[in-house]
mmCIF file of C-alpha atoms in Angstrom:
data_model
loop_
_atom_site.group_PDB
_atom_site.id
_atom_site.type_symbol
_atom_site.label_atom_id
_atom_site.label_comp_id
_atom_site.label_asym_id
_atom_site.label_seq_id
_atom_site.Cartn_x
_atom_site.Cartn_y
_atom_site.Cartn_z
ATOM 1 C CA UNK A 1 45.560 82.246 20.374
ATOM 2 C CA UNK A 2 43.451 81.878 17.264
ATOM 3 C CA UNK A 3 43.108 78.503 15.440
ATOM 4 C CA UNK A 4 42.190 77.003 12.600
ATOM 5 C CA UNK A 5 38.799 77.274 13.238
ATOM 6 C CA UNK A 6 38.662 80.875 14.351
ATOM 7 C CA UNK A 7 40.106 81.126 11.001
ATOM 8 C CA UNK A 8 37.215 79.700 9.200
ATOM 9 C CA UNK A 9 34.666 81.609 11.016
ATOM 10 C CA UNK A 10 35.967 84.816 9.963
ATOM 11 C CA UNK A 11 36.001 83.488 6.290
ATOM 12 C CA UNK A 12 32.518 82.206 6.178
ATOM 13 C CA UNK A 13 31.377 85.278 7.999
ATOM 14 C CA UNK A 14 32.850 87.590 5.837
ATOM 15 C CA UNK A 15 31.445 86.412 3.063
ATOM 16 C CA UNK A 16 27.930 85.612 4.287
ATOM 17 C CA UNK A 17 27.997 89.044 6.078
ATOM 18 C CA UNK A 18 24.864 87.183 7.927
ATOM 19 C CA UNK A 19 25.190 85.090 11.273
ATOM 20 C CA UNK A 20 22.796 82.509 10.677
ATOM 21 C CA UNK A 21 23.654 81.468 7.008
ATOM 22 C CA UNK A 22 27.650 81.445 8.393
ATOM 23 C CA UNK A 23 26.858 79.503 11.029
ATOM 24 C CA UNK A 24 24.728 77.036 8.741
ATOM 25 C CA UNK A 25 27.962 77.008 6.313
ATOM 26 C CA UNK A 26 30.098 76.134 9.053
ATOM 27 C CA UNK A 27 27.761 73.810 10.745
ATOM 28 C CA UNK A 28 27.434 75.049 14.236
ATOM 29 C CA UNK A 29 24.425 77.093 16.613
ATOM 30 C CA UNK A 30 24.677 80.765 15.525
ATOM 31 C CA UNK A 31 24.866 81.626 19.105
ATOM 32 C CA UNK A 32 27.973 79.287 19.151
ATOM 33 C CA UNK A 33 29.277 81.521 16.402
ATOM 34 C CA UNK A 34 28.653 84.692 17.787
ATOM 35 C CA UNK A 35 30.776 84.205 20.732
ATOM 36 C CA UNK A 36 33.550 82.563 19.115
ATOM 37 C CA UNK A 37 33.308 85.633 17.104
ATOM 38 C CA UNK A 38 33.133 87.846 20.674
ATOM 39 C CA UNK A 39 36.298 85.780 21.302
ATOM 40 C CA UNK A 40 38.337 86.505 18.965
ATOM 41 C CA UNK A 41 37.544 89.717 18.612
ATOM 42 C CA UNK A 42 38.472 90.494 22.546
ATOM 43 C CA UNK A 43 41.413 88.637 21.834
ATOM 44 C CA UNK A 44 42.620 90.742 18.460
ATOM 45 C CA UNK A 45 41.168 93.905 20.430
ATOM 46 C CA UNK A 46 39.830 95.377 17.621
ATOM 47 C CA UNK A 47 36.393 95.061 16.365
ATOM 48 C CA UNK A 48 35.859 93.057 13.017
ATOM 49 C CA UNK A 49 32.713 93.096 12.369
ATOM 50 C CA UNK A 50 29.778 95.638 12.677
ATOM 51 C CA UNK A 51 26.237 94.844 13.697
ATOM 52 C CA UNK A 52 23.181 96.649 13.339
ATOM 53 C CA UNK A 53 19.975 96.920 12.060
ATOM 54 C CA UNK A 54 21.335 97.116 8.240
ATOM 55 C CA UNK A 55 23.102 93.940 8.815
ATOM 56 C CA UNK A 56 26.957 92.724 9.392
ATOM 57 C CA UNK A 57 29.574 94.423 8.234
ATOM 58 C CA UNK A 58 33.500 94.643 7.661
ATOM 59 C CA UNK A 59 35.049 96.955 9.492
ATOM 60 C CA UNK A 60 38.457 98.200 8.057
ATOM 61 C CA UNK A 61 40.285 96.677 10.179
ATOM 62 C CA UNK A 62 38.343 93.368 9.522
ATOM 63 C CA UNK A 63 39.351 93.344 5.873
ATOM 64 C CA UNK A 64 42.867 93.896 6.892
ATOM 65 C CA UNK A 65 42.614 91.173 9.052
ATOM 66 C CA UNK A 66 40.697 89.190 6.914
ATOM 67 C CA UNK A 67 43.523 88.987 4.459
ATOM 68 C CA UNK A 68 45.923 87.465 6.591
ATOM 69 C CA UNK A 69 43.037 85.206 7.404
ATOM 70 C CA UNK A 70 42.665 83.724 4.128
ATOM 71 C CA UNK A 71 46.702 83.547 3.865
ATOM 72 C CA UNK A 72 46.421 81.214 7.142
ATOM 73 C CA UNK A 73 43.944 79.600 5.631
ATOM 74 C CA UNK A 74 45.305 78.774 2.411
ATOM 75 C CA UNK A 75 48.629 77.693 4.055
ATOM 76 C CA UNK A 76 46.815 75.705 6.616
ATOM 77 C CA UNK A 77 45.006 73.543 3.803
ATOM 78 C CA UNK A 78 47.959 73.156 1.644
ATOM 79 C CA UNK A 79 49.984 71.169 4.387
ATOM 80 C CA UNK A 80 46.697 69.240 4.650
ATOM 81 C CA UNK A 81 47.163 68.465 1.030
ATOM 82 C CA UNK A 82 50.842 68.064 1.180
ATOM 83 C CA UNK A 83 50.196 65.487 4.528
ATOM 84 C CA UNK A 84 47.290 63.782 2.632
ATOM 85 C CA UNK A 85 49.414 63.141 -0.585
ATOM 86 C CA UNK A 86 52.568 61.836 1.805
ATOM 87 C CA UNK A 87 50.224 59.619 3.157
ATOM 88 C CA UNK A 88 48.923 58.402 -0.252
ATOM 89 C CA UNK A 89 52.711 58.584 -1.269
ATOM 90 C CA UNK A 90 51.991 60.575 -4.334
ATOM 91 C CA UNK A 91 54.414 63.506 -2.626
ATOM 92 C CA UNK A 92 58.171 63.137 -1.673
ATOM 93 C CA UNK A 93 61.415 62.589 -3.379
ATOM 94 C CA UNK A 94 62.572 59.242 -4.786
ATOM 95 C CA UNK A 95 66.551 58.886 -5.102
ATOM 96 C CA UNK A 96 66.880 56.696 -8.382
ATOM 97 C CA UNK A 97 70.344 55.786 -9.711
ATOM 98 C CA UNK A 98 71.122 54.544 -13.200
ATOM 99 C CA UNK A 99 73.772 52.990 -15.642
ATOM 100 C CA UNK A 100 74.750 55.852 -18.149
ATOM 101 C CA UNK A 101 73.088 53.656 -21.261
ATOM 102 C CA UNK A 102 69.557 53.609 -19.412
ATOM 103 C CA UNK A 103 69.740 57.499 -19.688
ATOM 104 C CA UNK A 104 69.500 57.640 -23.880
ATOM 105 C CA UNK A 105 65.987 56.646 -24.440
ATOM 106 C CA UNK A 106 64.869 53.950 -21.643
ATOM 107 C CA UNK A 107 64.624 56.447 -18.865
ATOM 108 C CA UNK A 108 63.011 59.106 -20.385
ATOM 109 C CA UNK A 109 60.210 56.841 -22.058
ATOM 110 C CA UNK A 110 59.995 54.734 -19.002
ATOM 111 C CA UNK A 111 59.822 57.749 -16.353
ATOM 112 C CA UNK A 112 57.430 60.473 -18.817
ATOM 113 C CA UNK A 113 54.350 58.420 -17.214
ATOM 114 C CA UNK A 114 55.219 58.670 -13.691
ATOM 115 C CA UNK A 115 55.912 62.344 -14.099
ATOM 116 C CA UNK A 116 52.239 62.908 -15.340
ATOM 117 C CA UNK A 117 50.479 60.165 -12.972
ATOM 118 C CA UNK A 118 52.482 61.841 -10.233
ATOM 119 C CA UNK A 119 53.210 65.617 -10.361
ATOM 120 C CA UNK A 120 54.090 66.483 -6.640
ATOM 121 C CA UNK A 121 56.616 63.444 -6.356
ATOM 122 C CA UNK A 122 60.648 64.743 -7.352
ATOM 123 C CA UNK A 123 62.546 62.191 -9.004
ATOM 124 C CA UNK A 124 66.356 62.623 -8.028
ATOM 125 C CA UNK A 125 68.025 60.660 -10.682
ATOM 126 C CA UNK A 126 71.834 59.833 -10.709
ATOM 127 C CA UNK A 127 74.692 58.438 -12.949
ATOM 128 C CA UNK A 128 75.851 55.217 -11.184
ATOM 129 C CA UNK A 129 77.938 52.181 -12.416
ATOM 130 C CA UNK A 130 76.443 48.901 -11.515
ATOM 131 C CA UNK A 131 78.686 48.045 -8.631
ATOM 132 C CA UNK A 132 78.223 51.574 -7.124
ATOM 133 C CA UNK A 133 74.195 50.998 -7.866
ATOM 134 C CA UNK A 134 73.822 47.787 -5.967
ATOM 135 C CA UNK A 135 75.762 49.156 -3.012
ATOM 136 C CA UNK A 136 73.804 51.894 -3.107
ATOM 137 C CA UNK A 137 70.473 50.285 -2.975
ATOM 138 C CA UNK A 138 71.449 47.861 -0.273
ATOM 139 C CA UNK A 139 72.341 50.366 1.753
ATOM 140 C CA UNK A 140 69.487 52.992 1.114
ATOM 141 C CA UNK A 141 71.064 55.461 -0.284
ATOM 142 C CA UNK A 142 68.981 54.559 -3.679
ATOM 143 C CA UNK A 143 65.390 53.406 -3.207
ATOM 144 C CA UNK A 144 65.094 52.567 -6.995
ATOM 145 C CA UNK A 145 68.255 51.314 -9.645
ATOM 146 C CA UNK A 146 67.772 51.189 -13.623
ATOM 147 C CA UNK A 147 70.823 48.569 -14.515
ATOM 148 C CA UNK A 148 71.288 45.530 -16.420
ATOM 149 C CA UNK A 149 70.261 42.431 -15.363
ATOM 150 C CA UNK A 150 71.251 39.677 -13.804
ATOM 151 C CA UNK A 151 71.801 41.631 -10.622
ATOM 152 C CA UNK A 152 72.886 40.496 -6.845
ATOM 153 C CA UNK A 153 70.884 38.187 -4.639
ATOM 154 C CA UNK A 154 68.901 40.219 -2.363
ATOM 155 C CA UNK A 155 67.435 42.849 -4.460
ATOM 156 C CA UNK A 156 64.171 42.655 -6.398
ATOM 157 C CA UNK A 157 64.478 42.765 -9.873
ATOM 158 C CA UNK A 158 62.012 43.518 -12.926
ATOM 159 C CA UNK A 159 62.850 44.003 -16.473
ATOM 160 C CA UNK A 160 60.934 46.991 -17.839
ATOM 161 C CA UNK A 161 62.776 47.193 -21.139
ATOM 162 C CA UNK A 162 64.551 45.825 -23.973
ATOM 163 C CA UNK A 163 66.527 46.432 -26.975
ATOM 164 C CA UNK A 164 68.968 44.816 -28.958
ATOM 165 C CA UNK A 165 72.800 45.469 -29.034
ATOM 166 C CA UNK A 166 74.288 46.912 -32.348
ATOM 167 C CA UNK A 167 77.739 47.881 -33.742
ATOM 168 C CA UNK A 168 79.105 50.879 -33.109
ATOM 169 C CA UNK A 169 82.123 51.598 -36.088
ATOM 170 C CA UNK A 170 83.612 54.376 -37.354
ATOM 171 C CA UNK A 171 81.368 56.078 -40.306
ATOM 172 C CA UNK A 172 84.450 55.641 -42.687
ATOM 173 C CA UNK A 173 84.651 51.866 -42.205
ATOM 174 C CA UNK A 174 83.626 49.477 -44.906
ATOM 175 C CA UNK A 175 81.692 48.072 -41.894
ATOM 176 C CA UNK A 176 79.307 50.881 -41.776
ATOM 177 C CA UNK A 177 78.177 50.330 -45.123
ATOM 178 C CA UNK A 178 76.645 46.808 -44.723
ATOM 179 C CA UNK A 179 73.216 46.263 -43.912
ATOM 180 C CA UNK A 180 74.246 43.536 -40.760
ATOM 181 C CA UNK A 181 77.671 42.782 -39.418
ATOM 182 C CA UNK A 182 78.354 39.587 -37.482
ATOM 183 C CA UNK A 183 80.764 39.006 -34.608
ATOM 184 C CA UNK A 184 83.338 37.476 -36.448
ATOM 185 C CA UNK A 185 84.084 40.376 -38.597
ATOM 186 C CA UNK A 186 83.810 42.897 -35.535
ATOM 187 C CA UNK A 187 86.350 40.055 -34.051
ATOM 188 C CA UNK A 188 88.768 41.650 -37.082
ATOM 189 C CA UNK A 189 89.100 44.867 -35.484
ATOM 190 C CA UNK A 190 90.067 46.019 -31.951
ATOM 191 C CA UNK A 191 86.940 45.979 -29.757
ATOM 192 C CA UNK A 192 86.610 48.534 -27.158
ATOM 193 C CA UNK A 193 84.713 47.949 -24.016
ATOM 194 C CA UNK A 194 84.340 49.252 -20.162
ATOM 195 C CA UNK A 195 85.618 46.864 -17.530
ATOM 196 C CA UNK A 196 83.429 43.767 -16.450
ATOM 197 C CA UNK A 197 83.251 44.738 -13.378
ATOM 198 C CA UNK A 198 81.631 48.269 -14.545
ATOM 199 C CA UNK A 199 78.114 46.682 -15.582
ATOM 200 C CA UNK A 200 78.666 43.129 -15.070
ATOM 201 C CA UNK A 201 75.476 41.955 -16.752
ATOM 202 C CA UNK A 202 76.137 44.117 -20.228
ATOM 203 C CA UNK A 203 79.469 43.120 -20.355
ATOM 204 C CA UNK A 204 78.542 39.023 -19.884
ATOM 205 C CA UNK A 205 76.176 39.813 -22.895
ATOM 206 C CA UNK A 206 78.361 40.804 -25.370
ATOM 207 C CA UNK A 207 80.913 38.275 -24.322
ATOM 208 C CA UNK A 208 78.277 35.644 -24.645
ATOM 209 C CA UNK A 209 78.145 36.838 -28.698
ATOM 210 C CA UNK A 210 81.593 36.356 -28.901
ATOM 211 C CA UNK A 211 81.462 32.845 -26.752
ATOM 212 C CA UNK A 212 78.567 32.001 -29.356
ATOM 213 C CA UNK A 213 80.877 32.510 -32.726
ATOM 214 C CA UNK A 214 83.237 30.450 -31.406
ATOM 215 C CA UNK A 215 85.606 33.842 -30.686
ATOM 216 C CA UNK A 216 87.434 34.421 -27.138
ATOM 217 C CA UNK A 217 86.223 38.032 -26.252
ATOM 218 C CA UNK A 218 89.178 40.210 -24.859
ATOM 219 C CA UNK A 219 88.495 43.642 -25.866
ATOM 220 C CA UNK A 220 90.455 46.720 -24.972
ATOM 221 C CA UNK A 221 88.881 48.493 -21.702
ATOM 222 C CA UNK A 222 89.539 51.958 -23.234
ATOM 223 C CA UNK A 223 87.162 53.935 -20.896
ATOM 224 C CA UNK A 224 84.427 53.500 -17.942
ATOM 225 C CA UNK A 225 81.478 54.610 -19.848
ATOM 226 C CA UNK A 226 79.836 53.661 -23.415
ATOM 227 C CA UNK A 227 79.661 57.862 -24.284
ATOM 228 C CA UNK A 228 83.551 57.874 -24.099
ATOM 229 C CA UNK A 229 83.756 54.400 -26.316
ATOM 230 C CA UNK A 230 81.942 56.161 -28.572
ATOM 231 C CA UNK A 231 83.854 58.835 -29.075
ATOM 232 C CA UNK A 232 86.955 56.546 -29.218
ATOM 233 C CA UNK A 233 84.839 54.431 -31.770
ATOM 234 C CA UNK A 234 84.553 58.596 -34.057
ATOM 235 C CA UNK A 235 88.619 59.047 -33.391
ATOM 236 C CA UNK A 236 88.848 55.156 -35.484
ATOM 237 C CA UNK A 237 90.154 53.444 -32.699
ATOM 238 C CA UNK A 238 88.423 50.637 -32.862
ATOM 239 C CA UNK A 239 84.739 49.201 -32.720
ATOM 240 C CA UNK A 240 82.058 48.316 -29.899
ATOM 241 C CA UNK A 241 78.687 46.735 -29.541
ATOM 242 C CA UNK A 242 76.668 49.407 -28.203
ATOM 243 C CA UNK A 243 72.460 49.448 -26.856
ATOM 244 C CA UNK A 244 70.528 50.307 -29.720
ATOM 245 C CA UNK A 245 69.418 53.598 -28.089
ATOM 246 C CA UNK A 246 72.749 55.260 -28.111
ATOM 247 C CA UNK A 247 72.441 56.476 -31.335
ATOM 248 C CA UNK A 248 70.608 58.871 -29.253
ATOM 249 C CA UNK A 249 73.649 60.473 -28.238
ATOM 250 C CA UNK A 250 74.262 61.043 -31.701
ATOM 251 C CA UNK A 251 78.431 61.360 -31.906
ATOM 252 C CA UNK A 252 79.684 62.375 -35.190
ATOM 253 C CA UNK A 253 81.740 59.726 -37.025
ATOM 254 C CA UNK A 254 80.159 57.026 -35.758
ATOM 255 C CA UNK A 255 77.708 54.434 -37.521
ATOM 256 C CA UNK A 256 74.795 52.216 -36.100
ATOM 257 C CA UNK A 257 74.626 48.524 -37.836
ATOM 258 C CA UNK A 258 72.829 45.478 -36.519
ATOM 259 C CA UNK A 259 74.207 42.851 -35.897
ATOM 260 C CA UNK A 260 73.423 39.960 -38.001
ATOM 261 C CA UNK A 261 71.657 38.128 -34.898
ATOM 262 C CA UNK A 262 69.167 38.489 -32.530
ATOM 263 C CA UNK A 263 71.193 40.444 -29.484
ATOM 264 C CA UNK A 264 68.598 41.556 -26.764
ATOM 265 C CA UNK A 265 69.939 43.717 -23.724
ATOM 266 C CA UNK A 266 67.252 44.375 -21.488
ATOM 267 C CA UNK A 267 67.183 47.335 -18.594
ATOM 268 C CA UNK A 268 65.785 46.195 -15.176
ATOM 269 C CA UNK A 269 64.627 48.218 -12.375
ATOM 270 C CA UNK A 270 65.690 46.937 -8.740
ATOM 271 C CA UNK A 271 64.920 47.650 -5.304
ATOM 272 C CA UNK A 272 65.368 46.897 -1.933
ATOM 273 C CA UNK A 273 62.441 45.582 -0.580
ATOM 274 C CA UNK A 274 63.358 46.580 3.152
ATOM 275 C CA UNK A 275 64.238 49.930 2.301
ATOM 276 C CA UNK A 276 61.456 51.119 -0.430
ATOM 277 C CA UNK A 277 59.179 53.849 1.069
ATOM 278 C CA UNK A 278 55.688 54.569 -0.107
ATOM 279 C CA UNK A 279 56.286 57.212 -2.633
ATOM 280 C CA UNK A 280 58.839 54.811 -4.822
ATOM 281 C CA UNK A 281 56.131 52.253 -4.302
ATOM 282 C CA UNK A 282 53.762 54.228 -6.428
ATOM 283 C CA UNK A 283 56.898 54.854 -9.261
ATOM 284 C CA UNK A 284 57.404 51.236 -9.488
ATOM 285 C CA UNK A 285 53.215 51.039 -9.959
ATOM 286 C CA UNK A 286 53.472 53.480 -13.136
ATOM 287 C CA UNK A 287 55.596 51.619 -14.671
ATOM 288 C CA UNK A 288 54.964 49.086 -17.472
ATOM 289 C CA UNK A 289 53.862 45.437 -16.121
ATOM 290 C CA UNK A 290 55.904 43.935 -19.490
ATOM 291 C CA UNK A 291 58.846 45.460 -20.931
ATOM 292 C CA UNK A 292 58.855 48.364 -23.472
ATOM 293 C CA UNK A 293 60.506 47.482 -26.728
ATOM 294 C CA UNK A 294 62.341 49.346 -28.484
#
């Protein structure tokens, strides 16, 4: 059975169509060549090469052959390649889940630089509510999370980017028409947000603005993710305080204001570190060493 190396001596050979410079090439005694050439030729049973005084020569079965040769060949050192960049980790799939409001603008200007740095690795990225997340990346299932911090013990945690929270209101409020709104006057009107236990470290945020002004939060849990309280917010059902990025998503009927204080929300990447394999090693290496602001 012919191996790699057979392989390569019918390559070289064929191209050098002269034993000694092929066996230079390949770095072994021409003699040595010319019987591994012998050898595979008894073992093809067909001659692929001529000899004689005018030199060597294809024959036409040789540049049949030959073709499949190089096909071999070519296969042969792309699973080197594919092996080496395993190895290296800069090849694979990484499964990375995310909280819906990490997909608006976070994701894509935190992930565009691992694309480029690494080409040949796939990044599987899912929709996943916080609780769903954590349970997800304890368990393997996700070897990287983009959520909102704080997070569970046991996972390691790095924020990677930050924004501030704004108002979301209808676009025919008088709200939308100030420059800033503050909590007590979003406190007027029914406020709209998911569940705590949805995205508990979002939700603790906003109800730490509230806390702050002196106002008990208690919104209305009108829906499980901030794309559906923003439609709510188009229909005039009420208001919410929204990441500045989902403006992104660009909903008709709805107006951005700032708040009238500072209001950070940052995004945080976590990971198991039992359970992180070389290629989501290199991700987490691409991306920024302080967070991005927006």
């Amino acid at each position: 059975m012919l191996d790699v190396r057979d392989l390569e001596c019918l390559a070289v050979l064929s191209e050098e169509l002269h034993f000694h410079r092929a066996a230079l090439r390949l770095g072994i005694a021409q003699p040595a060549l010319t019987k591994r050439v012998q050898k595979i030729e008894a073992e093809l049973g067909i001659e692929v090469f001529t000899r004689g005084a005018g030199g060597v020569a294809l024959t036409a079965a040789g540049h049949e052959l030959l073709a499949h040769a190089h096909t071999m060949l070519g296969g042969w050192r792309a699973m080197q390649r594919a092996a080496e960049q395993l190895r290296a980790g800069e090849r694979g799939v990484v499964r990375i889940g995310a909280v819906g409001s990490a997909f608006y603008e976070a994701l894509p200007g935190l992930l565009a630089p691992v694309r480029e740095a690494l080409p040949e690795v796939t990044l599987q990225v899912d929709e996943l509510e916080t609780p769903e997340l954590v349970d997800a990346l304890r368990v393997g299932e996700m070897q990287l999370g983009f959520l909102r911090p704080p997070i569970a013990e046991g996972l390691r945690v790095e924020t990677v980017w930050v924004e501030e929270f704004v108002a979301a209101v209808p676009d025919t409020s008088r709200l939308s028409r100030l420059p800033a709104v503050s909590i007590e006057q979003l406190a007027e009107l029914p406020v709209m947000l998911f569940p705590r236990a949805a995205g508990t470290g979002y939700w603790d945020r906003v109800a730490q603005l509230f806390g702050d002004a002196g106002i008990e939060f208690a919104p209305i849990r009108s829906a499980g993710h901030v794309t559906t309280i923003l439609g709510q917010v188009a229909l005039g059902i009420g208001v919410s305080i929204v990441p500045a990025s989902a403006e992104r998503v660009g909903i008709p009927g709805v107006a951005y204001v700032p708040l009238d204080r500072p209001a950070p929300v940052p995004l945080a990447v976590a990971s198991n570190p039992g359970m992180v394999p070389l290629a989501a090693r290199r991700v987490l290496e691409h991306l920024p060493d302080a967070p991005l602001e927006r």
